GROMACS .gro file of N, CA and C in nm:
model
  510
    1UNK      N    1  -0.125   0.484   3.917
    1UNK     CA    2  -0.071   0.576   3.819
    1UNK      C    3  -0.036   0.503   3.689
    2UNK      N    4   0.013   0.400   3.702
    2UNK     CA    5   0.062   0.325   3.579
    2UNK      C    6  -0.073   0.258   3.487
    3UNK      N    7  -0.203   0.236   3.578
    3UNK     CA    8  -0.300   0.195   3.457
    3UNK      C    9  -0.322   0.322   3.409
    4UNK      N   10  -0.336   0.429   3.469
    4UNK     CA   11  -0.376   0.573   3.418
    4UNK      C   12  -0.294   0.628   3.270
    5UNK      N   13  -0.180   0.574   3.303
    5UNK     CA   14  -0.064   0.593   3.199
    5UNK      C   15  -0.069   0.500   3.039
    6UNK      N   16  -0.141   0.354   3.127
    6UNK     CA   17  -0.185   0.276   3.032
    6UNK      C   18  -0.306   0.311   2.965
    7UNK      N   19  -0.418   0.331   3.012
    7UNK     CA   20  -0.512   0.398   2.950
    7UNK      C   21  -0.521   0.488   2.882
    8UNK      N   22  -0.393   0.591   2.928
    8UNK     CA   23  -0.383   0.716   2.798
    8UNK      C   24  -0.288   0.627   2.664
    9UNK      N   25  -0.229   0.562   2.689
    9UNK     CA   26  -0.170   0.449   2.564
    9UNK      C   27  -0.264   0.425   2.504
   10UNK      N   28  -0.331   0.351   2.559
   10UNK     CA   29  -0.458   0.300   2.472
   10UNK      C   30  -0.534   0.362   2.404
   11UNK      N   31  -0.587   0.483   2.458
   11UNK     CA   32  -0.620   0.601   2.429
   11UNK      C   33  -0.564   0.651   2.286
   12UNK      N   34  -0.480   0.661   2.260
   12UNK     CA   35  -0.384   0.745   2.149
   12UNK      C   36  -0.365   0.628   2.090
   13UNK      N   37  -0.338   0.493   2.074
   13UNK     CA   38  -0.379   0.399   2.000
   13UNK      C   39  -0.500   0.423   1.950
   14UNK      N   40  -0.598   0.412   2.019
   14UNK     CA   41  -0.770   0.407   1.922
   14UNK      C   42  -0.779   0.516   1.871
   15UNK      N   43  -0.710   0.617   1.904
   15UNK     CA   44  -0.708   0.750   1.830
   15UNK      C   45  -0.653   0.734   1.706
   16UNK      N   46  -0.511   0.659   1.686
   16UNK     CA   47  -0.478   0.615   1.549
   16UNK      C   48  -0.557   0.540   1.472
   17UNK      N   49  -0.581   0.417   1.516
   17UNK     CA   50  -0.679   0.342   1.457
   17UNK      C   51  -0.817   0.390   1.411
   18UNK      N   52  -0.881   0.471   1.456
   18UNK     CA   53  -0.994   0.545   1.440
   18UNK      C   54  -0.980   0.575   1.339
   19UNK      N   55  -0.880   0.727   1.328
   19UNK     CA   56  -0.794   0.835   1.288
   19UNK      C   57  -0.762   0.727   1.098
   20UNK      N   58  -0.730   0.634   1.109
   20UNK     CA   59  -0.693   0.545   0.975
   20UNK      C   60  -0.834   0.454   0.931
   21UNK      N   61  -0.914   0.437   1.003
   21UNK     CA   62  -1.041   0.367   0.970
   21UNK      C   63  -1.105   0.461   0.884
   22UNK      N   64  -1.143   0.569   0.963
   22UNK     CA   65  -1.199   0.733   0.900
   22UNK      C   66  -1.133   0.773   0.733
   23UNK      N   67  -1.005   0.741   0.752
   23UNK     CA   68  -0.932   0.774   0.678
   23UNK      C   69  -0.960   0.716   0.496
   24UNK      N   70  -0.980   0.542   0.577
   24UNK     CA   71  -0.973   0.470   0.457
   24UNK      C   72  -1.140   0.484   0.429
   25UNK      N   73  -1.260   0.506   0.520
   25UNK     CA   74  -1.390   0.488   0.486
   25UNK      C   75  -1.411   0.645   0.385
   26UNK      N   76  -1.323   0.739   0.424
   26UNK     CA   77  -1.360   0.842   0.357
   26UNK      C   78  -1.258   0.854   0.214
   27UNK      N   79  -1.196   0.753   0.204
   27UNK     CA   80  -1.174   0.692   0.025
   27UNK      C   81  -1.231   0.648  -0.058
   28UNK      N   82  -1.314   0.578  -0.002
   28UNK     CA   83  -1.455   0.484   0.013
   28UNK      C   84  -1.519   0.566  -0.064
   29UNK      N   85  -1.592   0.652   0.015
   29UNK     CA   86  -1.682   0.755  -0.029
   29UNK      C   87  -1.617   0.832  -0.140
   30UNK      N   88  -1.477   0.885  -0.105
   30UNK     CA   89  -1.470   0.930  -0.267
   30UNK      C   90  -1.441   0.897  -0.380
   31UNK      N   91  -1.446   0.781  -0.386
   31UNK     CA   92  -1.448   0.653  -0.472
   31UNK      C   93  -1.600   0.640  -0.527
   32UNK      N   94  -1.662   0.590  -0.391
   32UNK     CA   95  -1.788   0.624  -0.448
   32UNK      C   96  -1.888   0.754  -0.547
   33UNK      N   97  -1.814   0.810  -0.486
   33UNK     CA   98  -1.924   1.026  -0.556
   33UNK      C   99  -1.796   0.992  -0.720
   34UNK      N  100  -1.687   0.950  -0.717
   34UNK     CA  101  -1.622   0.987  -0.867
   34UNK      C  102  -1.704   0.851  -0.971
   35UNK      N  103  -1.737   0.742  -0.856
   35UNK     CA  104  -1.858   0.652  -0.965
   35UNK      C  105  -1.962   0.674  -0.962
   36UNK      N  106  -1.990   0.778  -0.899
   36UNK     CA  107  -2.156   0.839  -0.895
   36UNK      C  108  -2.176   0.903  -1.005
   37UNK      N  109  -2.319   0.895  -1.094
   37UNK     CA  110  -2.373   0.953  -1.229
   37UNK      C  111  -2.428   1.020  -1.193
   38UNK      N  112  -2.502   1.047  -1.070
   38UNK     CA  113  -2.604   1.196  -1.032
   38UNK      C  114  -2.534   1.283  -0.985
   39UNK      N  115  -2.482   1.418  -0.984
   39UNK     CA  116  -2.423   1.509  -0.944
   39UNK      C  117  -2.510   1.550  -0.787
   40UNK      N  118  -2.585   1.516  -0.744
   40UNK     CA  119  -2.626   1.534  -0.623
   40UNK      C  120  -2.565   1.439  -0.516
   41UNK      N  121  -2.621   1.311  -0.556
   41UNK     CA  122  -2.524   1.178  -0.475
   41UNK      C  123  -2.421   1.220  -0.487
   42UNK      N  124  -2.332   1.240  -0.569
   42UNK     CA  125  -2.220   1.263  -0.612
   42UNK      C  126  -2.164   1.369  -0.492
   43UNK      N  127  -2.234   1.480  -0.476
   43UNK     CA  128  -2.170   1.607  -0.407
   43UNK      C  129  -2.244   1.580  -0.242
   44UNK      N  130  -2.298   1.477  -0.238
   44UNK     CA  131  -2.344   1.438  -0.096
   44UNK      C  132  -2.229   1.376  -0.068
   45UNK      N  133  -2.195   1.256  -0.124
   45UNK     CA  134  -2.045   1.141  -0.077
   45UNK      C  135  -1.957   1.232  -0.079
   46UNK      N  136  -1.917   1.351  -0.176
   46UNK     CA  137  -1.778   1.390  -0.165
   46UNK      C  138  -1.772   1.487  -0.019
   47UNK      N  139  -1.905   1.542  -0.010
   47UNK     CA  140  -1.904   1.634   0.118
   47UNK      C  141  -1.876   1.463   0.247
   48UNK      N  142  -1.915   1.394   0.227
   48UNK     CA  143  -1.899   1.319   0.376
   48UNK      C  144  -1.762   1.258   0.341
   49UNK      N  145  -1.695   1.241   0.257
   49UNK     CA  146  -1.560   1.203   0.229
   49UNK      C  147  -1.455   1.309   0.310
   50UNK      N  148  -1.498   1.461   0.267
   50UNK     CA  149  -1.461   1.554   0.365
   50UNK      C  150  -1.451   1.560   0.501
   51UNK      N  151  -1.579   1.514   0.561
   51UNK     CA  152  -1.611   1.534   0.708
   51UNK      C  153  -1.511   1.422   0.754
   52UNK      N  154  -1.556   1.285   0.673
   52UNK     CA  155  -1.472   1.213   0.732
   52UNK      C  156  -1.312   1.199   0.753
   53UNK      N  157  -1.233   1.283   0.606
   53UNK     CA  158  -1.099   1.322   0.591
   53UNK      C  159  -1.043   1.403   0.733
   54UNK      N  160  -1.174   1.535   0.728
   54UNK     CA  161  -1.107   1.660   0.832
   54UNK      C  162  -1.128   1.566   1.004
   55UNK      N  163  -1.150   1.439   1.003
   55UNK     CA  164  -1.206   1.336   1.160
   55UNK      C  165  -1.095   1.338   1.148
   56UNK      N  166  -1.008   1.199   1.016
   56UNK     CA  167  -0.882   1.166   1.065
   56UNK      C  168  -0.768   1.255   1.058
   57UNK      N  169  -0.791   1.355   1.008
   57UNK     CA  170  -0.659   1.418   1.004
   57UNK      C  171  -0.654   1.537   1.188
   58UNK      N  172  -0.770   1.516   1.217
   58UNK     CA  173  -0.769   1.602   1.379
   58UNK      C  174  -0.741   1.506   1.475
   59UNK      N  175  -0.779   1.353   1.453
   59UNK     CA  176  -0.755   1.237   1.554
   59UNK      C  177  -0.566   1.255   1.540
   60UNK      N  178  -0.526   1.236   1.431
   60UNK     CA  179  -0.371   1.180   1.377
   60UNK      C  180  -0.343   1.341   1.487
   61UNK      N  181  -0.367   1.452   1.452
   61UNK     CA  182  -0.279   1.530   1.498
   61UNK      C  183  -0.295   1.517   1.649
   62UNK      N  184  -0.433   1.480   1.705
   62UNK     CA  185  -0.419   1.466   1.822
   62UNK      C  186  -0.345   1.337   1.957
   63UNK      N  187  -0.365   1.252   1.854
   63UNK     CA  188  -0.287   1.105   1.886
   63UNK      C  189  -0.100   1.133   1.905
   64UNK      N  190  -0.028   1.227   1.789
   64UNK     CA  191   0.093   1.262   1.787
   64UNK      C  192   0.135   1.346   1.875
   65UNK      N  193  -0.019   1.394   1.904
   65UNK     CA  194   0.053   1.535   2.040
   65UNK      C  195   0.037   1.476   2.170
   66UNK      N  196  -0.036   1.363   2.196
   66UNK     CA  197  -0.086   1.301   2.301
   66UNK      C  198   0.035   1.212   2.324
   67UNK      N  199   0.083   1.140   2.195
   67UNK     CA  200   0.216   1.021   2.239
   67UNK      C  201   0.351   1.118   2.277
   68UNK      N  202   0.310   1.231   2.204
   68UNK     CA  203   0.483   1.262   2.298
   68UNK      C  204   0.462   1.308   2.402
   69UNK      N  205   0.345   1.389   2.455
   69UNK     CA  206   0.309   1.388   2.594
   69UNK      C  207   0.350   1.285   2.714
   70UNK      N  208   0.283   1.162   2.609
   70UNK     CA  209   0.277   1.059   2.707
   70UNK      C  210   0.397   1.007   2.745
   71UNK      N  211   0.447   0.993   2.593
   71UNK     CA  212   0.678   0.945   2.543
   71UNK      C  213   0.712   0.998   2.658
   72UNK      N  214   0.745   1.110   2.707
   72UNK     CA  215   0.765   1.202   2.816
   72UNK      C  216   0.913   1.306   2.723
   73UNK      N  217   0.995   1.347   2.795
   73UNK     CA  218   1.070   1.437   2.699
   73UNK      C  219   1.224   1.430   2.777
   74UNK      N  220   1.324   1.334   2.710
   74UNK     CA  221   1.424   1.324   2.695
   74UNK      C  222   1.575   1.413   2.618
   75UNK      N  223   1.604   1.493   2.682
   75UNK     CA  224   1.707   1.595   2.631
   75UNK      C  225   1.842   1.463   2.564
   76UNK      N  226   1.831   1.478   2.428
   76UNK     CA  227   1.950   1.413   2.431
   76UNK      C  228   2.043   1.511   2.304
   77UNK      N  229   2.175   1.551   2.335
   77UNK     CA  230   2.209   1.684   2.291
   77UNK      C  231   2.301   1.642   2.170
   78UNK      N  232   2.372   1.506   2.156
   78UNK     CA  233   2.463   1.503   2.055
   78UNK      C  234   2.471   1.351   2.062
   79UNK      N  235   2.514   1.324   1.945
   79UNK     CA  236   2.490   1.129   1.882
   79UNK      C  237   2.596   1.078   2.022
   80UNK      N  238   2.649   1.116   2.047
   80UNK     CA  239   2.733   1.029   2.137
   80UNK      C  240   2.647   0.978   2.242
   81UNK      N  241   2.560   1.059   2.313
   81UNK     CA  242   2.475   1.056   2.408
   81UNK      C  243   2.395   0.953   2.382
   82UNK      N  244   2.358   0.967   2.261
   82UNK     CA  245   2.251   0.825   2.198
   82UNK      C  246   2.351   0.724   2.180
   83UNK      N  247   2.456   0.720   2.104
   83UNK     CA  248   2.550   0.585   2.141
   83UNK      C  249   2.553   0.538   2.245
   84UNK      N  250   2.623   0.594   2.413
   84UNK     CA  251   2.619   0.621   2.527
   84UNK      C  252   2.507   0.517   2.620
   85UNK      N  253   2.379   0.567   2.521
   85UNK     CA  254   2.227   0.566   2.626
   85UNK      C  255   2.212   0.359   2.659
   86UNK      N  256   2.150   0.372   2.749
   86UNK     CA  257   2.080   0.199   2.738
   86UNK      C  258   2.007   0.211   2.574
   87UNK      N  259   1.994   0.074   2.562
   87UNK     CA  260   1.917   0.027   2.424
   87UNK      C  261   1.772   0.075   2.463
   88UNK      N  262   1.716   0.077   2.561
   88UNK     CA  263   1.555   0.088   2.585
   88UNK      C  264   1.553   0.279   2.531
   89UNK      N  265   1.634   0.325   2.563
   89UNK     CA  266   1.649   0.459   2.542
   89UNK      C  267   1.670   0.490   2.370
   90UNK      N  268   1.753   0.415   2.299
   90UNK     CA  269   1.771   0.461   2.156
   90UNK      C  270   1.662   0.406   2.099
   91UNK      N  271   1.588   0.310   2.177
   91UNK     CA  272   1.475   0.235   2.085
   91UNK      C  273   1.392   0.376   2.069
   92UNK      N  274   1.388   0.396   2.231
   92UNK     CA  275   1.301   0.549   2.246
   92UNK      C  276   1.318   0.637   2.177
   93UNK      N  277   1.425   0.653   2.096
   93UNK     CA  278   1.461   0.821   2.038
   93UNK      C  279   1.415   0.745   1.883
   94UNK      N  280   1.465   0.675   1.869
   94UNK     CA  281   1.405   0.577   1.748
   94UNK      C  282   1.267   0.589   1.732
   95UNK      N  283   1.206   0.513   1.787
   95UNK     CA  284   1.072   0.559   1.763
   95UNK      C  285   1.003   0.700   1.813
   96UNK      N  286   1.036   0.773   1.846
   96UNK     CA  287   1.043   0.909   1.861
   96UNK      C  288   1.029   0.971   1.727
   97UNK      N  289   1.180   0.909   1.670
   97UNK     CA  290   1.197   1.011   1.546
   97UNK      C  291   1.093   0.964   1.446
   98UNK      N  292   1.055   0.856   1.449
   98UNK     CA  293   1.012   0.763   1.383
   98UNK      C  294   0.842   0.825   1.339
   99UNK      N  295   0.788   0.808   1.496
   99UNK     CA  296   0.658   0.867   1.485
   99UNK      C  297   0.657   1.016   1.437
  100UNK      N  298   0.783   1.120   1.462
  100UNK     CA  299   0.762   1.271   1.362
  100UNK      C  300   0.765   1.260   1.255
  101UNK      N  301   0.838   1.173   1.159
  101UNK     CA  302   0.863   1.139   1.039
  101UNK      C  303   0.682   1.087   1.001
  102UNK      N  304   0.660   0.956   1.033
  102UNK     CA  305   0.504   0.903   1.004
  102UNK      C  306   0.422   1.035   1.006
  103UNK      N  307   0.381   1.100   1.106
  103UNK     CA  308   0.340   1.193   1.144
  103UNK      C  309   0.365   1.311   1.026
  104UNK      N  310   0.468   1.364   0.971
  104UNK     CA  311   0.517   1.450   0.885
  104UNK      C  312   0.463   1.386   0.776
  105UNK      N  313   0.435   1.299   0.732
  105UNK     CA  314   0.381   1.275   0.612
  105UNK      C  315   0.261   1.196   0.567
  106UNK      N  316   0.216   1.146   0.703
  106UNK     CA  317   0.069   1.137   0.706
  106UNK      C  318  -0.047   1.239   0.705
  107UNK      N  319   0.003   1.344   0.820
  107UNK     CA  320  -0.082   1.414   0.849
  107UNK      C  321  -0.100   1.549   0.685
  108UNK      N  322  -0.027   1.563   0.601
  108UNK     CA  323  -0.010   1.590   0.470
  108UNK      C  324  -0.126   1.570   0.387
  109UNK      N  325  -0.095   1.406   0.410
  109UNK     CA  326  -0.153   1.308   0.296
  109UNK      C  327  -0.307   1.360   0.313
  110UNK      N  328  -0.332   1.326   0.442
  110UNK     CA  329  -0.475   1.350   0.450
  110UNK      C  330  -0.580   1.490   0.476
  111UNK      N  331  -0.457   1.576   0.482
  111UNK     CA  332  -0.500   1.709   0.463
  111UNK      C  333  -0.488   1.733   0.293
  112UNK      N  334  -0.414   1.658   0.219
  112UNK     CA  335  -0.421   1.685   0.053
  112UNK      C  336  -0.521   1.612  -0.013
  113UNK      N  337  -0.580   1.485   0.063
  113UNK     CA  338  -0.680   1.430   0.027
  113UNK      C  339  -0.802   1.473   0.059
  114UNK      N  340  -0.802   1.581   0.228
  114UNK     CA  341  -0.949   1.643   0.207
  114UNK      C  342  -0.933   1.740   0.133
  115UNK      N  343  -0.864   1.805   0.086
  115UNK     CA  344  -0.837   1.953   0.040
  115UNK      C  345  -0.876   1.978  -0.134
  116UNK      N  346  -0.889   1.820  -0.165
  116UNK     CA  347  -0.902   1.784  -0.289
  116UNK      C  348  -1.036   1.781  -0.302
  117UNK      N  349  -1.121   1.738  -0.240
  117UNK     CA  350  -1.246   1.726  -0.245
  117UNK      C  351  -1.319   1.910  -0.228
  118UNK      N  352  -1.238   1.978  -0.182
  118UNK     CA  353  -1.296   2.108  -0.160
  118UNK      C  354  -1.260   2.163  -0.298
  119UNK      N  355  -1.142   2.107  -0.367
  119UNK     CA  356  -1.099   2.201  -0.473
  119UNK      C  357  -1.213   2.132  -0.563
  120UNK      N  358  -1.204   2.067  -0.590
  120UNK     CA  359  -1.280   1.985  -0.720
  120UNK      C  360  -1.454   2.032  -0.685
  121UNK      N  361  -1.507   2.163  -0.670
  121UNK     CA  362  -1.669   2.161  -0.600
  121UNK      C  363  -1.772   2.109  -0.792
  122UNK      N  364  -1.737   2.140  -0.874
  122UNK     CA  365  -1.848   2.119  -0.951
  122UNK      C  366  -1.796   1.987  -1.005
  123UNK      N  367  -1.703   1.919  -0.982
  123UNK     CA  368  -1.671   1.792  -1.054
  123UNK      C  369  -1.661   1.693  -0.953
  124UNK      N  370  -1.703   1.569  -1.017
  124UNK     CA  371  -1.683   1.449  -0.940
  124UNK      C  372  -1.551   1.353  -0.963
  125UNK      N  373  -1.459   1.450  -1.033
  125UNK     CA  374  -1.350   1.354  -1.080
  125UNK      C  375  -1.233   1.421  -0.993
  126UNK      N  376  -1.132   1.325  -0.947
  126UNK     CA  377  -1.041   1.360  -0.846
  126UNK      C  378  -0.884   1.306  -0.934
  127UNK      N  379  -0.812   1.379  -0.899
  127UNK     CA  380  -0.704   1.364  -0.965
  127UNK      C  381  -0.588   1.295  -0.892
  128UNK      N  382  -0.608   1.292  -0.761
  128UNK     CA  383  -0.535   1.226  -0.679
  128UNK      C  384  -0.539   1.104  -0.623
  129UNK      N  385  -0.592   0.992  -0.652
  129UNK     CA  386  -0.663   0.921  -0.575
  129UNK      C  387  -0.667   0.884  -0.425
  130UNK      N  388  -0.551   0.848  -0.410
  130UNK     CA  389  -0.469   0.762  -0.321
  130UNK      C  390  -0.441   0.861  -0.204
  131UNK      N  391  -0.448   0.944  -0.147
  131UNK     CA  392  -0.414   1.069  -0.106
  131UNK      C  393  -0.427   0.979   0.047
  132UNK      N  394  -0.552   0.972   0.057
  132UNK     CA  395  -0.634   0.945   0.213
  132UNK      C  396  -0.557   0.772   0.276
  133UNK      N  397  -0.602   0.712   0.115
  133UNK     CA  398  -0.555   0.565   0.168
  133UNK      C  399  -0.453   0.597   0.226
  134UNK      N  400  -0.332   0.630   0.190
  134UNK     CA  401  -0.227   0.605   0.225
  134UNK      C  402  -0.148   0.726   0.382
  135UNK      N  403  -0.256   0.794   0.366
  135UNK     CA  404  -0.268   0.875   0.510
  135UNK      C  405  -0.305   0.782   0.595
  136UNK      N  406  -0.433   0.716   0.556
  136UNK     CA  407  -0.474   0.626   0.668
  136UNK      C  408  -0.352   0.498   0.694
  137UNK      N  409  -0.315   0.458   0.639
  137UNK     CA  410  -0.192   0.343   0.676
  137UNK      C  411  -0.132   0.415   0.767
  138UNK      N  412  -0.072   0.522   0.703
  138UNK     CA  413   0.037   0.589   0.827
  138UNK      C  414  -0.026   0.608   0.940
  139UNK      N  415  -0.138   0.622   0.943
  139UNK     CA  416  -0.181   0.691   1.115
  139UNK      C  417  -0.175   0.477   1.168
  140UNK      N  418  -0.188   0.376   1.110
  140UNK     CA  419  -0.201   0.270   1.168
  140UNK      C  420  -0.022   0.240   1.192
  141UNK      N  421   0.063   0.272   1.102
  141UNK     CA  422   0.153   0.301   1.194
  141UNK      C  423   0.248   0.384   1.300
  142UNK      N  424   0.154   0.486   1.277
  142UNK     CA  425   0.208   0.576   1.373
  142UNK      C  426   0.122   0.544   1.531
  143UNK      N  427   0.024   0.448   1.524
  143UNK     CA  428  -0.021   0.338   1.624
  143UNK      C  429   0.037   0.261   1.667
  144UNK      N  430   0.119   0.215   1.608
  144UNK     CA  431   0.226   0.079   1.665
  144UNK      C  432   0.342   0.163   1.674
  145UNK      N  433   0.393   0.262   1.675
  145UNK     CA  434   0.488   0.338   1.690
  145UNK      C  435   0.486   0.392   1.845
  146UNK      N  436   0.371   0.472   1.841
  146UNK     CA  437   0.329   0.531   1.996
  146UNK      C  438   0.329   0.422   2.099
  147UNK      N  439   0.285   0.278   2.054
  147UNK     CA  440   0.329   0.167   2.166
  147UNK      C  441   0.459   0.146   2.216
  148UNK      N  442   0.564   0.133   2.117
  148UNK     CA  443   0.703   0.097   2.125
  148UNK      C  444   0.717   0.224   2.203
  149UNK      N  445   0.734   0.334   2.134
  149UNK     CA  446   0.803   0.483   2.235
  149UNK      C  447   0.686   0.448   2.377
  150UNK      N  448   0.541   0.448   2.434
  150UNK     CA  449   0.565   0.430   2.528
  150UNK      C  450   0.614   0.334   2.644
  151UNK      N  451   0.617   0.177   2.555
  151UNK     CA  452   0.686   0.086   2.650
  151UNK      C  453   0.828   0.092   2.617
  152UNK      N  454   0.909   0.145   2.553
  152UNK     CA  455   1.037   0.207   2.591
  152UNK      C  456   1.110   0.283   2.709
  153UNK      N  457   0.965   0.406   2.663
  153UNK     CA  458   0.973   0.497   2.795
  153UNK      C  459   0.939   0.455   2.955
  154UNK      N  460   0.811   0.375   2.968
  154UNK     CA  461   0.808   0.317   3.101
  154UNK      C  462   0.937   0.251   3.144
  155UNK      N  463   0.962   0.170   3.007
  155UNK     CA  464   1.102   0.084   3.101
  155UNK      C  465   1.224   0.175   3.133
  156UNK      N  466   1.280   0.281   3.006
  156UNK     CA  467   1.401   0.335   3.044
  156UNK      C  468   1.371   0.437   3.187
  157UNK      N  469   1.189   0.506   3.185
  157UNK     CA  470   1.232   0.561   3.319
  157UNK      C  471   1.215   0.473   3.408
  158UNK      N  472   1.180   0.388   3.422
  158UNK     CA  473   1.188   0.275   3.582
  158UNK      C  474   1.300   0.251   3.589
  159UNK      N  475   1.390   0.208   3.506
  159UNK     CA  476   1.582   0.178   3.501
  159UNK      C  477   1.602   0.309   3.574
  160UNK      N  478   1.553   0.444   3.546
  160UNK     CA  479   1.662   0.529   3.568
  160UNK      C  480   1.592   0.593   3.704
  161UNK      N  481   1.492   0.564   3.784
  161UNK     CA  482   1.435   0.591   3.839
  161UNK      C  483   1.519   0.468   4.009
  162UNK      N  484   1.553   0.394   3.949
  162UNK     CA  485   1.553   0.273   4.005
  162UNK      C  486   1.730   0.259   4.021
  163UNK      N  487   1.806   0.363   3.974
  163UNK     CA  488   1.919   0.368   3.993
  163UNK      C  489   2.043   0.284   3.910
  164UNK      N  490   1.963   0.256   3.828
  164UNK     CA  491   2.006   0.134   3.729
  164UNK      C  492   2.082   0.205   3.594
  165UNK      N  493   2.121   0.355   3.608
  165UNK     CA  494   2.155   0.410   3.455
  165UNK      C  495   2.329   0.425   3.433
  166UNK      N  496   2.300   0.331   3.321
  166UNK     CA  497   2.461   0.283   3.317
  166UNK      C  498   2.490   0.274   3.179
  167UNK      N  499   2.597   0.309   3.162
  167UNK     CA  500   2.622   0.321   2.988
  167UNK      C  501   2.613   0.198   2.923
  168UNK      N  502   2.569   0.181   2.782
  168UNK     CA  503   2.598   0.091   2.751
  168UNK      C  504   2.724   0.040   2.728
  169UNK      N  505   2.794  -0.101   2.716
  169UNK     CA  506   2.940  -0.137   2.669
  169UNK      C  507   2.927  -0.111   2.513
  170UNK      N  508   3.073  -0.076   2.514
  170UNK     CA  509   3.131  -0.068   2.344
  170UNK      C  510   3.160  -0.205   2.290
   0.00000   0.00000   0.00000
């Protein structure tokens, strides 16, 4: 069960990484079609700048729905409880919050960076540039994020599984 668990980690890792590769190659391209002089090349790159935008922005949403799946789902009702918790546990809510936040403003970025390429159809000039790049970073850390929340989570549930759940000292 636990490589199974590991494999879906991994899983939603390459999904980020993908998800930000896609991201930055389809900057690339629209980088390329706004230095393109033929309006055909031009509206070929910006259409695959698209395809490639609408990849990472379906990987990112699917990678974020997959890590809290995987995170598993911890009721914690008021800050005391998180004061209260083991450290493996606040790391958990930490990067929890951490990856909705990345997530909240990645998945944006790169829906405003494909969305740009649809608005702009007879021009090759983009007004935004940066839109995608910086979508794609976030999905590479919302990759190293989904690691921490799930080796958080393996450890705090084996502690608590294992009879080991004890407040932290003040």
């Amino acid at each position: 069960m636990a490589n199974v668990i590991a494999f879906a980690c991994l899983l939603v890792v390459a999904m980020d990484v993908l998800a930000g590769v896609l991201a930055i190659e389809a900057e690339a391209a629209k980088n390329k079609a706004q230095k393109s002089s033929k309006s055909l090349a031009c509206k070929e790159l910006r259409n695959h700048s698209f395809e490639l935008a609408l990849a990472a922005t379906v990987l990112l949403a699917l990678a974020h729905v997959s890590s809290n799946l995987l995170g598993g789902c911890i009721c914690i009702c008021s800050v005391d409880e998180i004061e209260q918790s083991s450290s493996n546990r606040q790391l958990w809510f930490a990067c929890l919050v951490s990856s909705w936040i990345v997530a909240a403003v990645g998945f944006p970025m790169l829906v405003f960076g494909m969305l740009e390429n649809l608005k702009l159809q007879g021009s090759c000039r983009f007004l935004h540039p940066h839109f995608l790049l910086i979508g794609g970073g976030l999905c590479f850390v919302h990759g190293l994020l989904c690691i921490i929340l799930y080796v958080s989570s393996v450890v705090s549930f084996k502690r608590d599984k294992a009879g080991g759940r004890e407040a932290r000292p003040r």
